[in-house]
Coordinates of C-alpha atoms and ligand atoms in Angstrom, one line a residue:
Chain N
M1 CA 11.0 9.8 -14.3
M2 CA 8.1 8.6 -16.4
I3 CA 5.4 11.1 -17.2
K4 CA 3.0 8.2 -17.9
H5 CA 3.2 7.0 -14.3
I6 CA 2.7 10.5 -13.0
R7 CA -0.3 11.0 -15.2
T8 CA -1.8 7.6 -14.1
I9 CA -1.5 8.7 -10.4
I10 CA -3.1 12.1 -11.2
D11 CA -5.9 10.4 -13.1
K12 CA -6.5 8.0 -10.2
E13 CA -6.4 10.7 -7.6
W14 CA -8.9 12.8 -9.4
A15 CA -11.2 9.8 -10.1
E16 CA -11.1 9.1 -6.3
V17 CA -10.9 12.5 -4.7
F18 CA -13.6 14.1 -6.7
K19 CA -16.1 11.5 -5.6
N20 CA -15.6 12.9 -2.1
R21 CA -18.3 15.4 -1.2
M22 CA -16.1 17.1 1.5
V23 CA -13.4 17.8 -1.0
L24 CA -15.8 19.0 -3.7
F25 CA -17.5 21.3 -1.3
T26 CA -14.1 22.9 -0.4
I27 CA -13.1 23.2 -4.0
I28 CA -16.4 24.9 -5.2
F29 CA -17.7 26.9 -2.3
M30 CA -14.6 28.3 -0.7
P31 CA -13.4 30.1 -3.9
M32 CA -16.9 31.2 -4.6
I33 CA -17.2 32.9 -1.2
F34 CA -13.7 34.4 -1.6
T35 CA -14.8 35.9 -4.9
I36 CA -18.3 37.1 -4.0
L37 CA -17.3 38.7 -0.7
P38 CA -14.9 41.2 -2.2
L39 CA -17.3 42.0 -5.0
V40 CA -20.1 42.7 -2.5
M41 CA -17.8 44.9 -0.4
L42 CA -16.6 46.9 -3.3
Y43 CA -20.2 47.4 -4.5
V44 CA -21.3 48.6 -1.1
M45 CA -18.4 51.0 -0.8
G46 CA -19.1 52.3 -4.3
E47 CA -22.7 53.0 -3.4
A48 CA -21.7 54.8 -0.2
V49 CA -19.2 57.0 -2.0
G50 CA -21.3 60.1 -1.6
D51 CA -21.3 60.2 2.2
M52 CA -17.7 59.3 2.5
S53 CA -15.6 62.3 1.6
G54 CA -12.8 62.2 4.1
G55 CA -12.9 58.4 4.4
T56 CA -9.2 57.9 4.1
A57 CA -8.8 58.5 7.8
D58 CA -8.7 54.8 8.4
V59 CA -6.1 54.1 5.8
P60 CA -2.6 53.8 7.2
Q61 CA -0.3 56.7 6.2
A62 CA 2.2 54.4 4.5
F63 CA -0.5 53.2 2.2
L64 CA -1.7 56.7 1.2
A65 CA 1.7 57.5 0.0
A66 CA 1.6 54.3 -2.2
C67 CA -1.7 55.4 -3.8
G68 CA 0.0 58.2 -5.8
G69 CA -2.4 60.1 -8.0
L70 CA -5.6 58.2 -7.1
S71 CA -8.5 59.9 -5.3
G72 CA -9.1 59.2 -1.6
M73 CA -12.0 56.9 -2.3
E74 CA -10.0 54.9 -4.8
C75 CA -7.2 54.7 -2.4
L76 CA -9.5 53.3 0.3
Q77 CA -10.9 50.8 -2.2
I78 CA -7.4 49.7 -3.1
Y79 CA -6.5 49.4 0.5
M80 CA -9.5 47.1 1.0
V81 CA -8.8 45.2 -2.2
N82 CA -5.3 44.4 -1.1
E83 CA -6.7 42.4 1.8
F84 CA -8.8 40.5 -0.7
L85 CA -5.6 39.7 -2.6
I86 CA -4.6 37.8 0.4
L87 CA -7.9 35.9 0.5
F88 CA -7.3 35.0 -3.2
M89 CA -3.9 33.7 -2.2
L90 CA -5.5 31.5 0.5
I91 CA -7.4 29.5 -2.2
P92 CA -4.3 27.7 -3.5
V93 CA -3.3 27.0 0.1
I94 CA -6.5 25.5 1.4
I95 CA -7.6 23.4 -1.6
P96 CA -4.4 21.3 -1.9
V97 CA -4.5 20.7 1.9
T98 CA -7.9 19.2 1.6
I99 CA -7.1 17.1 -1.5
A100 CA -3.7 15.9 -0.2
A101 CA -5.0 15.1 3.2
Y102 CA -7.7 12.8 1.8
S103 CA -5.6 11.3 -0.9
I104 CA -2.8 10.1 1.3
V105 CA -4.7 9.1 4.4
G106 CA -7.3 7.5 2.1
E107 CA -4.6 5.3 0.7
K108 CA -3.7 4.2 4.2
T109 CA -7.2 3.4 5.3
T110 CA -7.9 1.3 2.1
H111 CA -4.5 -0.5 2.3
T112 CA -3.7 0.4 -1.3
L113 CA -0.4 1.9 -0.5
E114 CA 1.6 -1.3 -0.5
P115 CA 0.3 -2.6 -3.8
L116 CA 1.0 0.8 -5.2
L117 CA 4.6 0.8 -3.9
A118 CA 5.1 -2.7 -5.3
T119 CA 4.7 -1.5 -8.8
P120 CA 7.7 -0.2 -10.7
I121 CA 6.7 3.4 -10.0
S122 CA 9.5 5.5 -8.4
T123 CA 8.8 7.4 -5.2
V124 CA 9.5 10.6 -6.9
E125 CA 6.9 9.8 -9.6
L126 CA 4.4 8.9 -6.9
L127 CA 5.0 12.0 -4.9
A128 CA 4.9 14.2 -8.0
G129 CA 1.7 12.6 -9.1
K130 CA 0.1 13.1 -5.7
S131 CA 1.4 16.7 -5.4
L132 CA 0.3 17.7 -8.8
A133 CA -3.1 16.1 -8.4
A134 CA -3.6 18.4 -5.4
A135 CA -1.9 21.5 -6.7
I136 CA -3.3 21.7 -10.3
P137 CA -7.0 22.0 -9.3
A138 CA -6.1 24.5 -6.6
I139 CA -4.2 26.7 -9.0
L140 CA -6.8 26.5 -11.8
V141 CA -9.6 27.3 -9.4
S142 CA -7.8 30.3 -7.9
W143 CA -7.2 31.6 -11.5
L144 CA -10.7 31.0 -12.4
A145 CA -12.0 32.8 -9.4
F146 CA -9.6 35.7 -10.1
G147 CA -10.8 35.8 -13.7
I148 CA -14.5 36.0 -12.6
F149 CA -13.5 38.7 -10.1
L150 CA -11.8 40.8 -12.8
L151 CA -14.7 40.4 -15.2
A152 CA -17.3 41.4 -12.6
L153 CA -15.5 44.5 -11.4
P154 CA -16.9 46.8 -14.2
L155 CA -20.4 45.4 -13.6
I156 CA -20.4 46.7 -10.1
G157 CA -19.1 50.1 -11.1
V158 CA -15.6 49.9 -9.8
S159 CA -13.5 52.8 -11.2
R160 CA -10.9 52.4 -13.9
G161 CA -8.1 53.3 -11.6
V162 CA -8.9 50.6 -9.1
R163 CA -9.5 48.1 -11.9
A164 CA -6.1 49.0 -13.4
Y165 CA -4.6 48.4 -10.0
I166 CA -6.2 45.0 -9.6
G167 CA -5.2 44.0 -13.1
G168 CA -1.7 45.4 -12.4
P169 CA 1.6 43.8 -11.4
I170 CA 1.0 43.3 -7.7
W171 CA -2.1 41.3 -8.2
L172 CA -0.9 39.4 -11.3
L173 CA 2.3 38.4 -9.5
G174 CA 0.3 37.5 -6.4
V175 CA -2.3 35.3 -8.2
L176 CA -0.2 33.9 -11.1
V177 CA 3.1 33.4 -9.3
A178 CA 2.9 33.5 -5.5
G179 CA -0.4 31.5 -5.5
P180 CA 1.1 28.4 -7.3
L181 CA 4.2 28.6 -5.2
M182 CA 2.1 28.6 -2.1
A183 CA 0.1 25.6 -3.5
V184 CA 3.4 23.7 -3.8
A185 CA 4.4 24.5 -0.3
S186 CA 1.0 23.7 1.0
V187 CA 0.9 20.3 -0.8
N188 CA 4.3 19.3 0.6
F189 CA 3.3 20.3 4.0
A190 CA 0.0 18.4 3.8
L191 CA 1.8 15.3 2.4
Y192 CA 4.2 15.4 5.3
I193 CA 1.5 15.8 7.9
S194 CA -0.8 13.1 6.5
S195 CA 2.1 10.7 6.5
R196 CA 2.0 10.9 10.3
V197 CA -1.7 10.8 11.1
N198 CA -4.5 8.4 10.4
D199 CA -7.6 10.5 10.1
P200 CA -8.1 12.7 7.1
R201 CA -9.9 15.3 9.1
V202 CA -7.0 15.5 11.6
A203 CA -4.6 15.7 8.7
E204 CA -6.6 18.5 7.2
Q205 CA -6.8 20.5 10.4
I206 CA -3.2 20.2 11.3
S207 CA -2.2 21.1 7.7
M208 CA -4.3 24.3 7.9
V209 CA -1.5 25.6 10.2
I210 CA 0.1 26.6 6.9
M211 CA -2.5 29.4 6.6
V212 CA -1.0 31.1 9.7
P213 CA 1.8 33.0 7.9
I214 CA -0.6 34.2 5.3
L215 CA -3.1 35.4 7.8
G216 CA -0.2 37.0 9.6
L217 CA 0.4 39.0 6.4
L218 CA -3.3 39.9 6.3
F219 CA -3.2 41.3 9.8
A220 CA 0.2 43.0 9.4
Q221 CA -1.3 44.9 6.5
L222 CA -4.5 45.7 8.3
A223 CA -2.4 47.1 11.2
G224 CA -0.4 49.2 8.7
L225 CA 2.8 47.3 9.5
I226 CA 3.3 46.4 5.9
V227 CA 2.1 47.6 2.6
I228 CA 2.1 45.1 -0.2
S229 CA 4.0 46.7 -3.1
V230 CA 5.7 45.1 -6.1
A231 CA 8.9 44.9 -4.1
V232 CA 7.2 43.2 -1.2
M233 CA 5.5 40.8 -3.5
L234 CA 8.8 39.9 -5.2
I235 CA 10.3 39.3 -1.8
I236 CA 7.4 37.0 -0.9
I237 CA 7.8 35.2 -4.2
L238 CA 11.5 34.7 -3.6
L239 CA 10.9 33.4 -0.1
L240 CA 8.2 31.0 -1.3
A241 CA 10.5 29.7 -4.1
L242 CA 13.2 29.0 -1.6
I243 CA 10.7 27.3 0.8
D244 CA 9.4 25.2 -2.1
V245 CA 12.8 24.0 -3.2
G246 CA 13.7 23.2 0.4
M247 CA 10.5 21.3 1.0
I248 CA 10.7 19.3 -2.3
Y249 CA 14.3 18.4 -1.6
L250 CA 13.4 17.3 2.0
G251 CA 10.3 15.4 0.8
V252 CA 12.2 13.4 -1.8
R253 CA 14.8 12.5 0.8
I254 CA 12.3 11.7 3.6
F255 CA 9.8 9.7 1.6
Q256 CA 11.7 6.5 0.8
R257 CA 9.7 3.4 0.0
E258 CA 10.5 1.7 3.3
T259 CA 9.6 4.8 5.3
I260 CA 6.3 5.3 3.4
L261 CA 5.4 1.6 3.9
T262 CA 6.4 1.2 7.5
R263 CA 5.6 4.7 8.9
W264 CA 2.5 5.6 6.9
K265 CA 0.3 3.4 9.0
Chain T
M1 CA 14.1 -18.1 -9.6
I2 CA 14.5 -16.9 -6.1
V3 CA 17.8 -17.3 -4.2
T4 CA 18.5 -15.9 -0.8
E5 CA 21.7 -16.0 1.3
D6 CA 21.8 -15.0 4.9
L7 CA 18.8 -12.7 4.3
T8 CA 18.2 -10.9 7.6
K9 CA 15.9 -8.1 8.7
V10 CA 16.2 -6.3 12.0
F11 CA 13.7 -3.6 12.8
K12 CA 14.8 -0.8 15.1
I13 CA 12.0 0.4 17.3
G14 CA 11.4 2.4 20.4
K15 CA 13.1 5.7 21.2
K16 CA 16.2 6.3 19.1
G17 CA 15.9 2.8 17.8
K18 CA 17.4 1.2 20.8
E19 CA 15.3 -1.9 20.8
E20 CA 15.6 -4.4 18.1
I21 CA 13.3 -6.9 16.6
V22 CA 14.8 -9.6 14.5
A23 CA 12.0 -10.3 12.1
V24 CA 13.9 -12.6 9.7
E25 CA 17.2 -14.2 10.6
S26 CA 19.8 -15.6 8.1
L27 CA 17.4 -17.0 5.6
H28 CA 18.9 -19.4 3.0
L29 CA 16.4 -20.3 0.4
S30 CA 16.1 -21.3 -3.2
V31 CA 12.9 -21.6 -5.2
K32 CA 13.0 -23.1 -8.7
E33 CA 11.1 -21.9 -11.7
G34 CA 7.6 -23.3 -12.0
E35 CA 7.6 -24.3 -8.3
V36 CA 4.9 -23.5 -5.9
F37 CA 6.7 -22.7 -2.6
G38 CA 4.8 -22.5 0.7
F39 CA 6.2 -20.3 3.4
L40 CA 4.6 -21.6 6.5
G41 CA 4.8 -20.0 10.0
P42 CA 2.8 -18.7 12.8
N43 CA 1.9 -15.0 13.2
G44 CA 4.9 -12.8 13.5
A45 CA 7.2 -15.4 12.0
G46 CA 8.6 -13.0 9.5
K47 CA 6.7 -14.1 6.4
T48 CA 5.4 -10.7 5.4
T49 CA 8.8 -9.2 6.1
T50 CA 10.5 -11.7 3.8
V51 CA 8.0 -11.1 1.0
R52 CA 8.5 -7.3 1.4
M53 CA 12.3 -7.8 1.1
L54 CA 12.0 -10.0 -1.9
T55 CA 9.8 -7.6 -3.7
G56 CA 12.1 -4.6 -3.0
L57 CA 9.7 -2.9 -0.7
I58 CA 12.0 -2.9 2.3
A59 CA 15.8 -3.3 2.4
P60 CA 17.4 -6.2 4.2
T61 CA 19.6 -5.5 7.1
R62 CA 22.1 -8.1 6.0
G63 CA 22.5 -10.8 3.4
R64 CA 21.7 -10.9 -0.3
A65 CA 19.0 -12.2 -2.6
S66 CA 18.2 -12.4 -6.2
V67 CA 14.8 -12.7 -7.9
N68 CA 14.6 -13.9 -11.5
G69 CA 18.4 -13.4 -11.8
L70 CA 18.2 -9.7 -10.6
E71 CA 20.2 -8.6 -7.6
L72 CA 18.1 -7.3 -4.7
G73 CA 19.1 -3.8 -3.7
K74 CA 20.7 -3.0 -7.1
E75 CA 17.9 -3.7 -9.5
N76 CA 14.8 -3.2 -7.4
R77 CA 12.8 -1.5 -10.0
A78 CA 13.5 -4.3 -12.5
I79 CA 12.5 -6.8 -9.8
R80 CA 9.3 -5.0 -9.1
K81 CA 8.6 -5.1 -12.9
C82 CA 8.8 -8.8 -13.1
V83 CA 7.2 -9.9 -9.8
G84 CA 3.6 -9.7 -8.8
I85 CA 2.5 -9.4 -5.2
L86 CA -0.7 -10.0 -3.4
T87 CA -0.1 -8.1 -0.2
E88 CA -1.3 -9.2 3.2
S89 CA -4.3 -6.9 3.2
P90 CA -4.7 -6.0 -0.5
G91 CA -6.8 -2.9 -0.7
M92 CA -8.7 -1.7 -3.7
Y93 CA -9.9 1.8 -4.5
E94 CA -13.4 1.2 -3.2
R95 CA -15.1 4.0 -5.0
L96 CA -13.6 3.1 -8.4
S97 CA -14.8 0.4 -10.7
A98 CA -13.1 -3.0 -11.0
E99 CA -12.1 -2.0 -14.5
K100 CA -10.6 1.3 -13.4
N101 CA -8.7 -0.4 -10.5
L102 CA -7.1 -2.8 -12.8
S103 CA -6.4 -0.2 -15.5
I104 CA -4.5 2.0 -13.0
F105 CA -2.2 -0.9 -12.1
A106 CA -1.8 -2.1 -15.6
S107 CA -0.5 1.2 -16.7
L108 CA 1.8 1.5 -13.6
Y109 CA 3.2 -1.9 -14.6
D110 CA 3.8 -0.6 -18.1
V111 CA 1.5 -3.2 -19.7
E112 CA 1.4 -2.8 -23.4
D113 CA -2.3 -3.3 -24.1
V114 CA -4.0 -2.0 -21.0
P115 CA -7.7 -2.4 -22.0
G116 CA -7.0 -5.8 -23.6
Q117 CA -5.2 -7.2 -20.5
V118 CA -7.8 -5.8 -18.2
R119 CA -10.6 -7.3 -20.2
K120 CA -8.8 -10.7 -20.3
F121 CA -8.6 -10.9 -16.5
L122 CA -12.1 -9.6 -15.8
Q123 CA -13.5 -12.2 -18.2
M124 CA -11.4 -14.9 -16.6
L125 CA -12.8 -14.0 -13.2
G126 CA -16.3 -13.8 -14.5
L127 CA -16.5 -10.1 -13.5
W128 CA -16.8 -8.6 -17.0
G129 CA -20.5 -8.0 -16.5
R130 CA -19.8 -6.0 -13.3
R131 CA -16.7 -4.2 -14.6
Q132 CA -18.3 -0.7 -14.1
D133 CA -19.4 -1.4 -10.5
P134 CA -17.4 0.1 -7.7
V135 CA -15.2 -2.5 -6.0
G136 CA -16.8 -1.5 -2.7
S137 CA -19.9 -3.5 -3.8
F138 CA -18.0 -6.7 -4.3
S139 CA -17.9 -9.7 -2.0
K140 CA -14.6 -10.5 -0.2
G141 CA -13.9 -13.5 -2.4
M142 CA -14.3 -11.4 -5.6
R143 CA -12.2 -8.7 -4.2
Q144 CA -9.4 -11.2 -3.4
K145 CA -9.6 -12.6 -6.8
L146 CA -9.5 -9.1 -8.3
A147 CA -6.4 -8.4 -6.1
I148 CA -4.7 -11.5 -7.5
A149 CA -5.6 -10.5 -11.0
R150 CA -4.1 -7.1 -10.2
A151 CA -0.9 -8.9 -9.3
L152 CA -0.9 -10.8 -12.6
L153 CA -1.7 -8.1 -15.1
H154 CA 1.9 -7.7 -16.2
D155 CA 2.4 -11.5 -16.5
P156 CA 5.0 -11.6 -13.7
K157 CA 7.7 -14.3 -13.6
V158 CA 7.1 -14.9 -9.9
L159 CA 3.9 -14.3 -7.9
F160 CA 4.1 -13.6 -4.2
M161 CA 1.0 -14.2 -2.2
D162 CA 0.8 -13.2 1.4
E163 CA -1.9 -15.3 3.2
P164 CA -4.2 -15.4 0.1
T165 CA -7.1 -16.9 2.0
S166 CA -6.9 -15.5 5.4
G167 CA -10.0 -13.6 6.5
L168 CA -12.2 -15.3 3.9
D169 CA -15.1 -17.5 4.6
P170 CA -14.7 -21.1 3.6
E171 CA -16.5 -20.6 0.3
A172 CA -14.5 -17.6 -0.7
A173 CA -11.3 -19.3 0.4
K174 CA -12.1 -22.3 -1.8
M175 CA -12.8 -19.9 -4.7
V176 CA -9.4 -18.3 -4.2
R177 CA -7.6 -21.7 -3.7
D178 CA -9.1 -23.1 -6.9
F179 CA -7.9 -20.0 -8.7
I180 CA -4.4 -20.5 -7.3
E181 CA -4.5 -24.1 -8.4
S182 CA -5.4 -23.1 -11.9
L183 CA -2.4 -20.8 -11.9
K184 CA -0.2 -23.6 -10.6
A185 CA -1.5 -25.8 -13.4
R186 CA -0.2 -23.2 -15.9
G187 CA 3.3 -23.5 -14.5
R188 CA 3.6 -20.2 -12.8
T189 CA 6.2 -19.8 -10.0
I190 CA 4.4 -19.0 -6.9
F191 CA 5.6 -18.1 -3.4
I192 CA 2.7 -18.5 -0.9
C193 CA 2.9 -17.3 2.7
T194 CA 0.4 -19.0 4.9
H195 CA -0.4 -20.3 8.3
N196 CA -3.0 -22.6 6.9
L197 CA -1.5 -26.1 6.7
D198 CA -4.2 -27.7 4.6
E199 CA -3.6 -25.0 2.0
A200 CA 0.1 -25.5 2.0
D201 CA -0.3 -29.2 1.8
R202 CA -2.7 -29.0 -1.2
L203 CA -1.1 -26.3 -3.2
C204 CA 2.6 -26.4 -2.6
D205 CA 5.4 -28.5 -4.2
R206 CA 7.7 -27.6 -1.3
I207 CA 7.2 -26.1 2.1
G208 CA 9.6 -24.0 4.2
I209 CA 8.7 -23.7 7.9
I210 CA 9.8 -20.4 9.2
K211 CA 10.0 -18.8 12.6
Q212 CA 12.4 -16.0 12.2
R213 CA 14.9 -18.7 11.0
L214 CA 14.1 -21.3 8.4
I215 CA 13.4 -24.5 10.4
A216 CA 12.8 -27.0 7.7
V217 CA 12.3 -27.1 3.9
D218 CA 11.0 -30.0 1.9
T219 CA 8.1 -31.4 0.0
P220 CA 5.0 -32.0 2.2
A221 CA 5.5 -35.7 1.9
A222 CA 9.2 -35.7 2.8
L223 CA 8.5 -33.4 5.7
R224 CA 6.1 -36.0 7.1
Q225 CA 8.6 -38.7 6.5
R226 CA 11.6 -36.9 7.8
L227 CA 10.1 -36.2 11.1
Y228 CA 8.3 -39.4 11.7
G229 CA 9.9 -41.9 9.4
R230 CA 7.4 -44.1 7.7
K231 CA 4.9 -45.9 9.8
V232 CA 2.8 -48.9 8.8
V233 CA -0.4 -49.9 10.6
F234 CA -1.4 -53.5 10.8
H235 CA -5.0 -54.0 11.7
L236 CA -5.4 -57.3 13.5
R237 CA -8.5 -59.2 14.6
E238 CA -6.9 -59.7 18.0
L239 CA -3.6 -58.4 19.3
N240 CA -1.3 -60.5 21.4
S241 CA 1.3 -58.5 23.2
K242 CA 4.0 -61.1 22.5
W243 CA 3.7 -60.4 18.8
V244 CA 4.8 -56.9 19.4
K245 CA 8.1 -58.2 20.8
V246 CA 8.5 -60.5 17.9
V247 CA 8.0 -57.8 15.4
S248 CA 10.3 -55.4 17.4
A249 CA 13.0 -58.0 17.2
L250 CA 13.1 -57.9 13.4
P251 CA 16.4 -56.1 12.4
F252 CA 14.8 -53.5 10.1
V253 CA 12.1 -52.4 12.5
K254 CA 12.8 -49.2 14.3
E255 CA 9.9 -49.3 16.6
A256 CA 6.7 -51.4 17.1
R257 CA 3.9 -50.3 19.3
A258 CA 0.4 -51.6 20.1
I259 CA -2.4 -49.2 19.8
S260 CA -5.7 -50.9 20.7
E261 CA -6.0 -53.7 18.1
R262 CA -3.5 -52.2 15.8
L263 CA 0.2 -52.7 15.5
V264 CA 2.1 -49.6 14.5
V265 CA 5.5 -50.2 13.0
S266 CA 8.1 -47.7 12.1
L267 CA 10.2 -48.7 9.1
E268 CA 12.9 -47.2 6.9
N269 CA 11.6 -48.8 3.7
P270 CA 8.1 -50.2 4.0
D271 CA 8.0 -51.4 0.3
R272 CA 10.8 -53.7 1.0
D273 CA 10.0 -54.8 4.6
N274 CA 6.2 -55.1 4.8
P275 CA 6.0 -58.6 3.3
E276 CA 8.5 -59.9 5.8
I277 CA 6.5 -58.5 8.7
V278 CA 3.3 -60.0 7.2
R279 CA 5.0 -63.4 6.9
C280 CA 6.2 -63.1 10.5
L281 CA 2.8 -62.2 11.8
V282 CA 1.1 -65.0 9.9
K283 CA 3.6 -67.5 11.3
V284 CA 2.8 -66.5 14.9
G285 CA -0.9 -66.9 14.2
A286 CA -2.2 -63.3 13.8
D287 CA -5.2 -62.6 11.7
I288 CA -4.3 -59.6 9.5
Q289 CA -7.3 -57.7 8.4
F290 CA -5.8 -54.8 6.7
V291 CA -2.3 -53.1 6.2
G292 CA -2.0 -49.4 5.7
E293 CA 0.3 -46.4 5.9
L294 CA -0.1 -44.1 8.9
R295 CA -0.2 -40.6 7.5
H296 CA 0.5 -37.6 9.6
S297 CA -1.2 -34.5 8.9
L298 CA 1.0 -31.6 8.2
E299 CA -0.4 -30.0 11.3
E300 CA 1.1 -32.6 13.6
I301 CA 4.5 -32.1 11.9
Y302 CA 4.3 -28.4 12.1
L303 CA 3.4 -28.3 15.7
E304 CA 6.0 -30.8 16.5
T305 CA 8.6 -28.8 14.7
L306 CA 7.7 -25.6 16.4
R307 CA 7.8 -27.4 19.7
D308 CA 11.3 -28.6 19.0
I309 CA 12.4 -25.1 18.2
E310 CA 10.9 -23.8 21.5
D311 CA 12.7 -26.5 23.4
E312 CA 16.0 -25.6 21.8
R313 CA 15.7 -22.0 22.9
Ligands
ADP1 N1 7.7 -2.0 10.3 C1 8.0 -2.8 11.3 N2 8.5 -2.2 12.4 C2 8.9 -2.9 13.5 N3 8.6 -4.2 13.6 C3 8.1 -4.9 12.6 C4 7.7 -4.2 11.4 N4 7.1 -5.1 10.5 C5 7.1 -6.3 11.2 N5 7.7 -6.2 12.4 C6 7.9 -7.3 13.3 O1 8.6 -8.3 12.7 C7 8.1 -9.6 13.1 C8 7.7 -10.3 11.8 O2 6.5 -9.7 11.3 P1 5.8 -10.2 10.0 O3 6.8 -10.4 8.9 O4 4.7 -9.3 9.7 O5 5.3 -11.7 10.4 P2 4.2 -12.6 9.7 O6 3.9 -12.0 8.3 O7 4.9 -13.9 9.6 O8 3.0 -12.7 10.6 C9 7.0 -9.3 14.0 O9 7.5 -9.4 15.3 C10 6.6 -7.9 13.8 O10 6.1 -7.2 15.0
MG2 MG1 2.1 -11.5 7.7

């Protein structure tokens, strides 16, 4: 394994991919929307605090228990905010899909894959380079969006209790640990899909299937079937870690030079 | 430099790999250092497959090969390090500059002085002034030369070129051919796949004709001779059919035929036998205007060879 080869691939991917408007658009606007939307909603809720005394009626019972000593209003906000957490976790899922879909299928359409495979680079180095090139920006952007979100909270008058919750273990685990793990799963999935299709848009659309389990989590929580607690988050992280290890193992086994060359057409 | 023994590739296709395509069958080949070897065959003959096997991109189904003394299958990474390949459709990163394209490959090939080597080739190709331009803006010929340069960055021991001039207009093709000739002049070992006979004739020291199996290997001149023997043409002022019989009767003449006013004679050794024929013709009263060798174009030989193969099957 040569770090230099991996760095060369990452460098090349970034030089190429970031010249693509579609990709840039996804990387910039999607996180922006996912950051601004929660802020606006929290701000609106804060303004409306006066006429919402018994507003906790909508919040599932299981969640109220989890709120502990917080006021009803704060509890409602946290309930809302937990849905936003899931939006934040979507950032590292969507961005890598976009980048990976374009980077692999692009390689096919330009016929650069064979010259690339003819170099002394190993397939593991190649896949690592491609994966990291897609995962790193996704993770950084999701962290950046989260940082902006945190900094903006006091400005829109969100209470100390809610802020402490957002800066607490559930969110930190979600954004700092689960997010990157999801990015890895997402990249591997997108690499796999784009090795089978020829159109970057199709690759992207199919790869978006990976969002389904996360959206499932979102709806399960909305329906009160599940409450994201530290324990639930740790289970999610464990599952993701297992999925990642499995996917990387499979990926390295599946993507042999000959397969890449003769199937990635 | 390149040695293959019984090198074979069978592709399994269709559902559950039930159907088989024999792309290359039992190839025995040996290419010497400094040689320019032409691999000549029609579409689907197995040229690309052979090059892919020899550059460690795909694994042979059977047989063995070594490149630069390195065993295929065991030392593939080392082989890739010391060979260069111009693939059949050599893509470039269109949005990236010529310089960036070459730099990426130079560093993947572990070239010591990446900027220096990239500059050397860009200057050699006369592209230094346009090094910052995206490759997408280059002409086909320029791109092809750039692709060859990309294959040469690490100073490979062997250069494989898969149809280096196909799809180029005549001018671009000439540009690329001249470039290959200059590489040849510098003593590089080159393995060229082509279905262009002129190209093979002009560039190659030896030619292998392939159609799944290797049909013939030799120098272009020897290929001509081997298939047709040597033929000498005697241009006469007037041709008398009796003279044909007289010449045919000479012991060393394999065949003599009249074609309009010319007498075409097949000989084993024209240098030795021509004077005797001239003497004989003069004696019977023929006016000899001109004596020359009948050269066959490689194309005729090639088509003939392929026809023989078809007949055999
Ligand atoms: N990856 C592959 N899968 C199945 N068949 C293949 C594959 N690559 C080449 N072939 C078949 O092998 C034969 C030789 O192909 P190729 O080596 O590309 O010929 P050439 O380069 O001489 O035109 C053809 O019949 C082709 O269809
Ligand atoms: Mg070919």
